[in-house]
Short mmCIF file of C-alpha atoms and ligand atoms in Angstrom, two decimals:
data_model
loop_
_atom_site.label_atom_id
_atom_site.label_comp_id
_atom_site.label_asym_id
_atom_site.label_seq_id
_atom_site.Cartn_x
_atom_site.Cartn_y
_atom_site.Cartn_z
CA UNK A 1 -2.97 17.11 14.14
CA UNK A 2 -4.06 14.47 16.66
CA UNK A 3 -2.72 10.98 15.97
CA UNK A 4 -5.02 7.99 16.26
CA UNK A 5 -3.17 4.84 17.27
CA UNK A 6 -3.51 2.08 14.70
CA UNK A 7 -3.29 -0.68 17.31
CA UNK A 8 -0.01 -1.82 15.74
CA UNK A 9 3.04 -0.38 17.50
CA UNK A 10 5.37 -0.57 14.49
CA UNK A 11 2.76 1.02 12.24
CA UNK A 12 2.26 3.88 14.71
CA UNK A 13 6.01 4.37 14.58
CA UNK A 14 6.22 4.63 10.79
CA UNK A 15 3.17 6.94 10.74
CA UNK A 16 4.78 9.18 13.35
CA UNK A 17 2.10 8.37 15.92
CA UNK A 18 -0.77 6.92 13.94
CA UNK A 19 -3.48 7.99 11.50
CA UNK A 20 -4.57 11.60 11.36
CA UNK A 21 -7.86 11.93 13.23
CA UNK A 22 -10.73 11.70 10.77
CA UNK A 23 -8.55 10.41 7.93
CA UNK A 24 -9.88 7.88 5.44
CA UNK A 25 -7.23 5.36 4.52
CA UNK A 26 -7.29 2.61 1.94
CA UNK A 27 -5.72 -0.71 2.93
CA UNK A 28 -4.99 -2.67 -0.20
CA UNK A 29 -3.49 -6.06 -0.80
CA UNK A 30 -4.00 -9.40 -2.45
CA UNK A 31 -5.98 -12.22 -0.81
CA UNK A 32 -4.61 -13.41 2.52
CA UNK A 33 -2.24 -10.53 3.08
CA UNK A 34 -3.89 -9.59 6.40
CA UNK A 35 -6.26 -6.75 5.47
CA UNK A 36 -9.13 -7.98 7.62
CA UNK A 37 -6.78 -8.62 10.52
CA UNK A 38 -5.35 -5.10 10.26
CA UNK A 39 -8.83 -3.58 10.11
CA UNK A 40 -10.07 -5.52 13.11
CA UNK A 41 -6.93 -4.82 15.11
CA UNK A 42 -7.52 -1.11 14.55
CA UNK A 43 -11.12 -1.36 15.76
CA UNK A 44 -10.43 -3.73 18.64
CA UNK A 45 -7.58 -1.62 19.97
CA UNK A 46 -9.65 1.57 19.71
CA UNK A 47 -12.69 0.10 21.44
CA UNK A 48 -10.80 -1.73 24.14
CA UNK A 49 -7.97 0.64 25.00
CA UNK A 50 -8.63 4.06 23.50
CA UNK A 51 -12.26 4.64 24.36
CA UNK A 52 -13.13 4.90 20.67
CA UNK A 53 -16.03 2.74 19.58
CA UNK A 54 -16.12 1.40 16.06
CA UNK A 55 -18.12 -0.32 13.37
CA UNK A 56 -16.94 -3.11 11.12
CA UNK A 57 -18.94 -3.39 7.95
CA UNK A 58 -18.61 -6.51 5.89
CA UNK A 59 -20.38 -7.52 2.73
CA UNK A 60 -19.56 -11.14 2.48
CA UNK A 61 -18.58 -13.07 5.54
CA UNK A 62 -20.95 -14.28 8.20
CA UNK A 63 -20.29 -12.70 11.56
CA UNK A 64 -19.72 -16.09 13.22
CA UNK A 65 -16.70 -16.70 11.02
CA UNK A 66 -15.27 -13.31 11.89
CA UNK A 67 -15.82 -13.81 15.63
CA UNK A 68 -14.07 -17.16 15.47
CA UNK A 69 -11.15 -15.87 13.38
CA UNK A 70 -10.58 -12.92 15.68
CA UNK A 71 -10.78 -15.02 18.82
CA UNK A 72 -7.57 -16.68 17.57
CA UNK A 73 -5.84 -13.39 18.23
CA UNK A 74 -7.46 -13.16 21.64
CA UNK A 75 -9.95 -10.54 20.48
CA UNK A 76 -13.38 -11.17 21.92
CA UNK A 77 -15.46 -9.13 19.52
CA UNK A 78 -18.80 -10.40 20.88
CA UNK A 79 -17.88 -9.18 24.32
CA UNK A 80 -17.15 -5.67 23.00
CA UNK A 81 -20.43 -5.72 21.08
CA UNK A 82 -22.23 -6.58 24.30
CA UNK A 83 -20.55 -3.58 25.93
CA UNK A 84 -21.71 -1.35 23.08
CA UNK A 85 -18.16 -0.51 22.00
CA UNK A 86 -18.00 -2.38 18.74
CA UNK A 87 -20.47 -3.44 16.11
CA UNK A 88 -20.17 -5.90 13.25
CA UNK A 89 -22.61 -5.15 10.46
CA UNK A 90 -23.15 -7.64 7.66
CA UNK A 91 -25.05 -5.87 4.91
CA UNK A 92 -24.97 -5.58 1.16
CA UNK A 93 -23.17 -2.70 -0.50
CA UNK A 94 -26.34 -1.23 -1.99
CA UNK A 95 -28.16 -1.24 1.34
CA UNK A 96 -25.16 0.38 2.97
CA UNK A 97 -25.03 3.10 0.33
CA UNK A 98 -28.77 3.73 0.62
CA UNK A 99 -28.60 3.97 4.40
CA UNK A 100 -25.53 6.15 4.33
CA UNK A 101 -27.07 8.70 2.04
CA UNK A 102 -30.37 8.89 3.86
CA UNK A 103 -30.46 11.62 6.51
CA UNK A 104 -31.01 9.97 9.86
CA UNK A 105 -30.84 6.59 8.17
CA UNK A 106 -29.67 3.40 9.85
CA UNK A 107 -26.02 4.35 9.40
CA UNK A 108 -26.35 7.74 11.03
CA UNK A 109 -28.44 6.33 13.86
CA UNK A 110 -25.87 3.70 14.75
CA UNK A 111 -23.03 6.19 14.66
CA UNK A 112 -24.81 8.57 16.98
CA UNK A 113 -26.03 5.88 19.30
CA UNK A 114 -22.55 4.36 19.67
CA UNK A 115 -20.71 7.66 19.55
CA UNK A 116 -18.66 5.92 16.89
CA UNK A 117 -15.16 7.18 16.06
CA UNK A 118 -13.73 4.44 13.87
CA UNK A 119 -15.04 2.48 10.94
CA UNK A 120 -13.75 -0.27 8.69
CA UNK A 121 -15.44 -1.22 5.43
CA UNK A 122 -14.40 -4.67 4.22
CA UNK A 123 -14.29 -4.18 1.34
CA UNK A 124 -14.95 -1.29 -1.03
CA UNK A 125 -14.06 -3.52 -3.98
CA UNK A 126 -17.65 -4.64 -4.02
CA UNK A 127 -18.95 -1.13 -4.51
CA UNK A 128 -18.57 -1.51 -8.21
CA UNK A 129 -21.55 -3.86 -8.14
CA UNK A 130 -23.66 -1.15 -6.61
CA UNK A 131 -23.57 0.97 -9.69
CA UNK A 132 -25.24 -0.04 -12.89
CA UNK A 133 -23.08 -1.47 -15.63
CA UNK A 134 -21.06 1.13 -17.55
CA UNK A 135 -21.84 3.80 -15.03
CA UNK A 136 -19.01 5.49 -13.23
CA UNK A 137 -18.19 4.47 -9.66
CA UNK A 138 -16.92 7.96 -8.95
CA UNK A 139 -20.10 9.55 -7.58
CA UNK A 140 -20.42 6.63 -5.14
CA UNK A 141 -16.85 7.09 -3.97
CA UNK A 142 -17.32 10.82 -3.48
CA UNK A 143 -20.53 10.22 -1.58
CA UNK A 144 -18.75 7.76 0.69
CA UNK A 145 -15.95 10.22 1.31
CA UNK A 146 -18.34 13.02 2.19
CA UNK A 147 -20.29 10.91 4.66
CA UNK A 148 -17.14 9.74 6.42
CA UNK A 149 -16.01 13.34 6.69
CA UNK A 150 -19.36 14.50 7.98
CA UNK A 151 -19.05 12.22 11.00
CA UNK A 152 -15.25 12.73 11.32
CA UNK A 153 -14.76 9.00 11.43
CA UNK A 154 -11.23 7.65 11.18
CA UNK A 155 -11.86 5.07 8.49
CA UNK A 156 -10.09 2.15 6.89
CA UNK A 157 -11.42 1.10 3.53
CA UNK A 158 -10.20 -2.31 2.51
CA UNK A 159 -9.54 -2.82 -1.17
CA UNK A 160 -8.79 -6.13 -2.78
CA UNK A 161 -5.90 -5.87 -5.13
CA UNK A 162 -5.79 -8.00 -8.21
CA UNK A 163 -2.78 -9.33 -10.00
CA UNK A 164 -3.56 -7.59 -13.30
CA UNK A 165 -4.13 -4.16 -11.78
CA UNK A 166 -0.62 -3.18 -12.83
CA UNK A 167 0.86 0.25 -12.53
CA UNK A 168 -2.32 2.31 -12.67
CA UNK A 169 -3.58 3.23 -9.23
CA UNK A 170 -7.35 3.12 -9.09
CA UNK A 171 -9.35 6.28 -8.78
CA UNK A 172 -10.03 5.70 -5.05
CA UNK A 173 -6.34 6.03 -4.22
CA UNK A 174 -6.45 9.65 -5.37
CA UNK A 175 -9.60 10.57 -3.51
CA UNK A 176 -8.84 9.37 -0.01
CA UNK A 177 -6.26 10.57 2.50
CA UNK A 178 -3.99 7.58 2.63
CA UNK A 179 -3.04 4.30 1.00
CA UNK A 180 -1.39 1.38 2.78
CA UNK A 181 -0.27 -1.56 0.70
CA UNK A 182 0.19 -5.06 2.07
CA UNK A 183 2.26 -7.55 0.12
CA UNK A 184 3.28 -11.15 0.35
CA UNK A 185 6.62 -11.38 -1.38
CA UNK A 186 8.83 -14.36 -2.22
CA UNK A 187 11.95 -14.37 -0.09
CA UNK A 188 15.03 -16.57 -0.53
CA UNK A 189 13.25 -18.90 -2.97
CA UNK A 190 11.20 -20.94 -0.54
CA UNK A 191 10.03 -18.34 1.95
CA UNK A 192 7.60 -15.49 1.84
CA UNK A 193 7.75 -12.27 3.70
CA UNK A 194 4.86 -9.95 4.41
CA UNK A 195 5.55 -6.26 3.88
CA UNK A 196 3.61 -3.08 4.51
CA UNK A 197 4.26 0.15 2.67
CA UNK A 198 2.62 3.52 3.18
CA UNK A 199 2.13 4.84 -0.34
CA UNK A 200 0.37 7.96 0.76
CA UNK A 201 -0.68 9.60 4.03
CA UNK A 202 -1.80 13.19 3.89
CA UNK A 203 -0.66 15.34 6.76
CA UNK A 204 1.67 12.82 8.36
CA UNK A 205 5.39 12.42 8.25
CA UNK A 206 6.05 8.80 7.36
CA UNK A 207 9.00 6.43 7.40
CA UNK A 208 9.41 5.36 3.81
CA UNK A 209 10.10 1.87 2.61
CA UNK A 210 8.65 -1.63 2.81
CA UNK A 211 8.36 -2.74 6.42
CA UNK A 212 8.19 -6.41 7.30
CA UNK A 213 5.37 -7.74 9.47
CA UNK A 214 4.18 -11.07 10.80
CA UNK A 215 0.75 -12.28 11.70
CA UNK A 216 1.19 -13.60 15.23
CA UNK A 217 -1.15 -14.94 17.89
CA UNK A 218 -1.68 -11.35 18.98
CA UNK A 219 -2.41 -10.01 15.51
CA UNK A 220 -0.17 -8.06 13.22
CA UNK A 221 3.31 -7.24 14.47
CA UNK A 222 5.33 -4.88 12.31
CA UNK A 223 9.06 -4.31 12.55
CA UNK A 224 9.98 -0.94 11.03
CA UNK A 225 12.68 -1.29 8.39
CA UNK A 226 16.24 -0.43 9.30
CA UNK A 227 15.75 -1.14 12.98
CA UNK A 228 18.49 -3.50 14.00
CA UNK A 229 19.92 -4.67 17.24
CA UNK A 230 21.48 -1.84 19.22
CA UNK A 231 24.82 -1.82 21.00
CA UNK A 232 23.42 -0.46 24.23
CA UNK A 233 26.01 -2.27 26.30
CA UNK A 234 28.67 0.01 24.89
CA UNK A 235 26.81 3.24 25.33
CA UNK A 236 28.49 3.75 28.64
CA UNK A 237 27.32 7.10 29.82
CA UNK A 238 24.12 7.53 27.88
CA UNK A 239 25.37 10.98 26.88
CA UNK A 240 24.95 11.90 23.27
CA UNK A 241 26.83 14.79 21.73
CA UNK A 242 25.01 16.27 18.76
CA UNK A 243 27.08 16.43 15.60
CA UNK A 244 25.33 19.63 14.57
CA UNK A 245 24.10 17.91 11.41
CA UNK A 246 20.40 17.66 12.16
CA UNK A 247 19.37 14.56 10.29
CA UNK A 248 22.48 12.70 11.37
CA UNK A 249 21.72 13.46 15.02
CA UNK A 250 18.17 12.28 14.53
CA UNK A 251 19.42 8.98 13.14
CA UNK A 252 21.96 8.50 15.91
CA UNK A 253 19.40 9.06 18.66
CA UNK A 254 20.83 12.46 19.59
CA UNK A 255 24.40 12.30 18.36
CA UNK A 256 27.51 10.26 18.94
CA UNK A 257 27.33 8.60 22.33
CA UNK A 258 30.18 9.13 24.75
CA UNK A 259 32.60 6.22 24.80
CA UNK A 260 31.58 4.75 21.44
CA UNK A 261 33.67 4.19 18.35
CA UNK A 262 32.42 5.27 14.94
CA UNK A 263 33.87 4.65 11.49
CA UNK A 264 33.51 7.26 8.80
CA UNK A 265 33.96 5.56 5.47
CA UNK A 266 34.57 7.89 2.59
CA UNK A 267 35.73 7.43 -0.96
CA UNK A 268 38.19 9.78 -2.50
CA UNK A 269 35.64 11.93 -4.30
CA UNK A 270 33.42 12.54 -1.30
CA UNK A 271 33.88 15.61 0.83
CA UNK A 272 34.06 14.36 4.40
CA UNK A 273 35.88 17.24 6.04
CA UNK A 274 32.76 19.11 7.14
CA UNK A 275 31.32 15.96 8.64
CA UNK A 276 34.48 15.39 10.66
CA UNK A 277 34.78 19.08 11.52
CA UNK A 278 31.16 19.29 12.70
CA UNK A 279 31.68 16.31 14.99
CA UNK A 280 35.01 17.53 16.39
CA UNK A 281 33.83 21.10 16.88
CA UNK A 282 30.74 19.96 18.78
CA UNK A 283 32.91 17.94 21.18
CA UNK A 284 35.34 20.82 21.73
CA UNK A 285 32.38 23.09 22.31
CA UNK A 286 31.24 21.08 25.30
CA UNK A 287 34.76 21.13 26.73
CA UNK A 288 36.00 17.71 25.71
CA UNK A 289 39.67 17.24 24.93
CA UNK A 290 40.65 16.21 21.44
CA UNK A 291 43.56 14.21 20.10
CA UNK A 292 43.57 14.63 16.33
CA UNK A 293 45.66 12.67 13.89
CA UNK A 294 46.83 15.00 11.17
CA UNK A 295 46.79 13.21 7.82
CA UNK A 296 49.15 13.66 4.93
CA UNK A 297 46.74 16.01 3.19
CA UNK A 298 46.25 18.26 6.18
CA UNK A 299 48.38 20.33 8.46
CA UNK A 300 47.66 21.80 11.85
CA UNK A 301 46.98 25.06 10.01
CA UNK A 302 44.35 23.68 7.69
CA UNK A 303 42.87 21.91 10.67
CA UNK A 304 42.67 25.17 12.59
CA UNK A 305 41.13 26.94 9.61
CA UNK A 306 38.46 24.31 9.45
CA UNK A 307 37.77 24.65 13.16
CA UNK A 308 37.51 28.40 12.76
CA UNK A 309 34.69 27.88 10.27
CA UNK A 310 32.88 26.16 13.12
CA UNK A 311 33.64 29.02 15.54
CA UNK A 312 36.33 27.11 17.40
CA UNK A 313 39.59 28.90 18.08
CA UNK A 314 42.14 26.09 18.15
CA UNK A 315 44.75 28.15 19.94
CA UNK A 316 42.36 28.85 22.77
CA UNK A 317 41.72 25.13 23.04
CA UNK A 318 45.46 24.46 23.06
CA UNK A 319 45.84 27.06 25.79
CA UNK A 320 43.43 25.12 27.99
CA UNK A 321 45.37 21.92 27.16
CA UNK A 322 42.39 20.59 25.26
CA UNK A 323 43.93 19.80 21.87
CA UNK A 324 46.75 17.47 20.88
CA UNK A 325 48.01 16.40 17.48
CA UNK A 326 49.39 13.08 16.34
CA UNK A 327 51.96 13.84 13.68
CA UNK A 328 53.16 11.11 11.33
CA UNK A 329 55.11 13.17 8.79
CA UNK A 330 57.66 15.09 10.83
CA UNK A 331 56.30 18.49 9.78
CA UNK A 332 57.03 21.65 11.67
CA UNK A 333 54.64 23.29 14.09
CA UNK A 334 54.63 26.74 15.71
CA UNK A 335 56.41 26.85 19.06
CA UNK A 336 53.28 27.22 21.08
CA UNK A 337 52.00 23.93 19.62
CA UNK A 338 55.08 21.87 20.33
CA UNK A 339 54.14 20.56 23.77
CA UNK A 340 50.90 19.33 22.20
CA UNK A 341 52.34 17.44 19.26
CA UNK A 342 52.72 13.70 19.69
CA UNK A 343 55.40 12.85 17.18
CA UNK A 344 54.90 9.44 15.62
CA UNK A 345 57.06 10.03 12.59
CA UNK A 346 60.11 8.14 13.78
CA UNK A 347 58.38 5.09 15.09
CA UNK A 348 58.54 1.64 13.56
CA UNK A 349 55.53 -0.60 13.25
CA UNK A 350 56.76 -2.60 16.25
CA UNK A 351 56.72 0.25 18.68
CA UNK A 352 53.96 2.43 17.29
CA UNK A 353 51.15 0.80 19.22
CA UNK A 354 53.02 0.77 22.52
CA UNK A 355 53.79 4.39 21.97
CA UNK A 356 50.21 5.36 21.20
CA UNK A 357 48.90 3.55 24.25
CA UNK A 358 51.56 5.15 26.40
CA UNK A 359 50.95 8.66 25.08
CA UNK A 360 47.19 8.54 25.43
CA UNK A 361 47.46 6.81 28.78
CA UNK A 362 49.76 9.49 30.07
CA UNK A 363 47.58 12.32 28.87
CA UNK A 364 44.53 10.90 30.51
CA UNK A 365 46.22 9.73 33.68
CA UNK A 366 47.75 13.13 34.28
CA UNK A 367 44.30 14.65 34.45
CA UNK A 368 42.11 11.80 35.53
CA UNK A 369 40.83 13.47 38.65
CA UNK A 370 39.39 16.29 36.59
CA UNK A 371 36.91 13.83 35.06
CA UNK A 372 37.58 15.13 31.58
CA UNK A 373 36.20 13.50 28.48
CA UNK A 374 38.52 12.63 25.65
CA UNK A 375 37.85 12.37 21.98
CA UNK A 376 40.16 10.77 19.44
CA UNK A 377 40.11 11.44 15.73
CA UNK A 378 41.95 8.58 14.12
CA UNK A 379 42.85 8.37 10.46
CA UNK A 380 43.24 4.79 9.28
CA UNK A 381 44.30 5.92 5.82
CA UNK A 382 47.37 7.50 7.37
CA UNK A 383 48.03 4.47 9.57
CA UNK A 384 47.79 2.12 6.60
CA UNK A 385 50.01 4.34 4.48
CA UNK A 386 52.61 4.46 7.24
CA UNK A 387 52.40 1.05 8.84
CA UNK A 388 50.49 -1.13 6.40
CA UNK A 389 47.25 -3.09 6.59
CA UNK A 390 48.79 -5.71 8.81
CA UNK A 391 49.14 -3.23 11.57
CA UNK A 392 45.42 -2.53 11.47
CA UNK A 393 44.58 -6.23 11.37
CA UNK A 394 46.81 -6.87 14.34
CA UNK A 395 46.08 -3.97 16.60
CA UNK A 396 42.86 -2.20 15.71
CA UNK A 397 40.69 -4.35 17.97
CA UNK A 398 43.15 -3.86 20.79
CA UNK A 399 43.21 -0.10 20.29
CA UNK A 400 39.44 0.16 20.29
CA UNK A 401 39.22 -2.00 23.40
CA UNK A 402 41.67 0.31 25.09
CA UNK A 403 39.69 3.38 24.06
CA UNK A 404 36.57 1.77 25.50
CA UNK A 405 38.09 0.96 28.85
CA UNK A 406 39.30 4.55 29.14
CA UNK A 407 35.94 5.96 28.01
CA UNK A 408 37.45 7.70 24.99
CA UNK A 409 35.04 8.49 22.17
CA UNK A 410 36.63 7.72 18.80
CA UNK A 411 35.91 8.60 15.21
CA UNK A 412 37.94 6.65 12.69
CA UNK A 413 38.34 7.82 9.14
CA UNK A 414 38.80 5.08 6.54
CA UNK A 415 38.20 4.09 2.96
CA UNK A 416 36.56 0.71 2.54
CA UNK A 417 37.19 0.63 -1.20
CA UNK A 418 40.93 0.89 -0.63
CA UNK A 419 41.30 -1.47 2.26
CA UNK A 420 39.31 -4.28 0.68
CA UNK A 421 36.16 -6.12 1.61
CA UNK A 422 37.54 -8.45 4.23
CA UNK A 423 39.21 -5.73 6.22
CA UNK A 424 36.20 -3.44 5.86
CA UNK A 425 33.89 -6.06 7.29
CA UNK A 426 36.30 -6.73 10.13
CA UNK A 427 36.41 -3.03 11.00
CA UNK A 428 32.66 -2.70 10.85
CA UNK A 429 32.24 -5.56 13.28
CA UNK A 430 34.70 -4.01 15.70
CA UNK A 431 33.08 -0.59 16.05
CA UNK A 432 29.74 0.69 17.40
CA UNK A 433 28.74 2.77 14.44
CA UNK A 434 29.44 3.26 10.74
CA UNK A 435 28.72 6.37 8.73
CA UNK A 436 29.41 6.09 5.02
CA UNK A 437 29.64 8.87 2.48
CA UNK A 438 30.29 8.50 -1.21
CA UNK A 439 29.81 10.18 -4.55
CA UNK A 440 27.67 8.52 -7.18
CA UNK A 441 27.00 10.32 -10.44
CA UNK A 442 26.43 13.96 -9.67
CA UNK A 443 25.45 13.58 -6.01
CA UNK A 444 27.13 12.86 -2.74
CA UNK A 445 25.32 10.54 -0.36
CA UNK A 446 25.55 9.74 3.32
CA UNK A 447 24.18 6.71 5.11
CA UNK A 448 24.34 5.44 8.68
CA UNK A 449 24.80 1.70 8.22
CA UNK A 450 25.39 0.86 11.86
CA UNK A 451 24.78 2.81 15.04
CA UNK A 452 24.95 2.35 18.76
CA UNK A 453 21.18 2.62 19.07
CA UNK A 454 20.55 0.08 16.33
CA UNK A 455 19.04 2.47 13.81
CA UNK A 456 20.30 2.54 10.28
CA UNK A 457 19.32 5.11 7.71
CA UNK A 458 18.44 5.21 4.08
CA UNK A 459 21.05 6.86 1.83
CA UNK A 460 20.59 10.61 2.23
CA UNK A 461 21.63 13.25 -0.27
CA UNK A 462 24.36 15.64 0.87
CA UNK A 463 23.79 19.26 -0.01
CA UNK A 464 26.42 21.95 0.43
CA UNK A 465 25.17 25.02 2.25
CA UNK A 466 26.88 28.28 3.06
CA UNK A 467 26.50 28.32 6.86
CA UNK A 468 27.53 25.95 9.63
CA UNK A 469 27.70 22.94 9.39
CA UNK A 470 28.12 23.55 5.63
CA UNK A 471 26.25 20.40 4.70
CA UNK A 472 22.64 19.43 4.94
CA UNK A 473 21.24 15.95 4.57
CA UNK A 474 18.10 15.38 2.53
N1 ATP B 1 -2.22 -16.87 14.50
C1 ATP B 1 -1.81 -16.75 13.25
N2 ATP B 1 -0.51 -16.85 12.97
C2 ATP B 1 -0.05 -16.70 11.73
N3 ATP B 1 -0.83 -16.46 10.69
C3 ATP B 1 -2.15 -16.35 10.90
C4 ATP B 1 -2.69 -16.49 12.18
N4 ATP B 1 -4.00 -16.30 12.07
C5 ATP B 1 -4.27 -16.07 10.77
N5 ATP B 1 -3.15 -16.10 10.07
C6 ATP B 1 -3.01 -15.89 8.63
O1 ATP B 1 -3.46 -14.59 8.31
C7 ATP B 1 -4.07 -14.58 7.05
C8 ATP B 1 -5.45 -13.98 7.12
O2 ATP B 1 -5.36 -12.68 7.00
P1 ATP B 1 -6.67 -11.85 6.62
O3 ATP B 1 -7.87 -12.67 6.62
O4 ATP B 1 -6.62 -10.67 7.49
O5 ATP B 1 -6.28 -11.52 5.13
P2 ATP B 1 -7.11 -10.69 4.08
O6 ATP B 1 -6.13 -9.84 3.37
O7 ATP B 1 -8.26 -10.06 4.73
O8 ATP B 1 -7.57 -11.84 3.11
P3 ATP B 1 -8.80 -11.80 2.08
O9 ATP B 1 -8.37 -10.95 0.94
O10 ATP B 1 -8.93 -13.21 1.69
O11 ATP B 1 -9.96 -11.26 2.83
C9 ATP B 1 -4.29 -16.00 6.63
O12 ATP B 1 -3.45 -16.28 5.55
C10 ATP B 1 -3.91 -16.80 7.86
O13 ATP B 1 -3.22 -17.94 7.49
MG1 MG B 2 -10.33 -10.22 4.43
#
């Protein structure tokens, strides 16, 4: 379905391109929320930049007032009227209805003559005065809908919302294709914030939520929710490795960027192992080398089993010198693994960091000329259990800085609830991305709360499925 740009970049984004061609959309809001501005921006943009002429129908205001108001945004409506691309019609609702119904009436003539593609009616709230007292407005609404469809006009119908309207959507909201609600909400006691929410939009995939907008000197500017400042400076190679979890990749702009550091926060009830496994397997699949810290709950065997579920044969990876283990618990490994086990079990807190830096440095230096990419799976729960929180406080920033300078991509497992708020916020500041998963009631959730490309997600439901990657996000 062809998308018709709304004239507002952020709105196009949350409508996945714009309105559906020929859709009729209600724009509702209380006085002063920006309905007229939105309607005019849609028409102005269409006429000026998209080759789509439009009609603005108003029942109350004098055109001079509208011209003057719009000129504040730099929109010279009179000029576009002179060019035959836009038309402001001030008529009464009953005349409009009469002319719309009449075959080859004024309405039809103007549409044909202008080759009109867009229309705004400001506002349909006055239609109720067209019909006689106690008569239903429904036939009028249906008639309006049918006429708009007949001419395949992309239409915005402005509707004034009243305070007492309450929870019952009016009949019109059911009949037309879309509903956009504008709000002016109190914010931090003394401020107000304008928000736009798409309540309904047939045939288009929308970004849910209330999105903040401002009325600026260039009209409405909308900032889609959950778009924050990105960490582009750290995305060194602009290479993204998909995690294999579709929705997660979508959120991360393609996957986990090479050379970035991501935290995976998980509480004890949540199942994180498939998330980690999906990420690790995808890196091994493209030939990266992995250094994996084996936690107290896992062994190299359970790790290998998990990899096998993702079609990775760990022993083959070991054979190509692509997989190393960091072992904190002095457990035994098969002989073939031994050259690939970095034994940290006998180290004190004082020399652990030096050792880690040395080991990783050596690994990478040995093979630097092969331009290999390295991936580190780091388990902070193990580090804290073995070396205490102080170690993390002291060295985590240093370790991440080191990883960055060597271009190592890192995923760090941790548990915010256990490490406490202060430490959690420190960690979150230090890394490029944060993925959180938790169990609440009878569902597991996952949310990207920070990412290298600045996008953050809403909490998504985690569903277990029987094939790779064994979880699906909803
Ligand atoms: N350049 C500007 N910068 C910031 N705000 C502006 C600017 N120009 C107009 N506004 C504000 O925009 C609002 C007008 O919006 P608009 O007329 O589109 O609202 P509306 O929803 O159509 O209102 P009504 O229900 O009264 O018709 C006013 O409150 C005005 O103060
Ligand atoms: Mg208005």
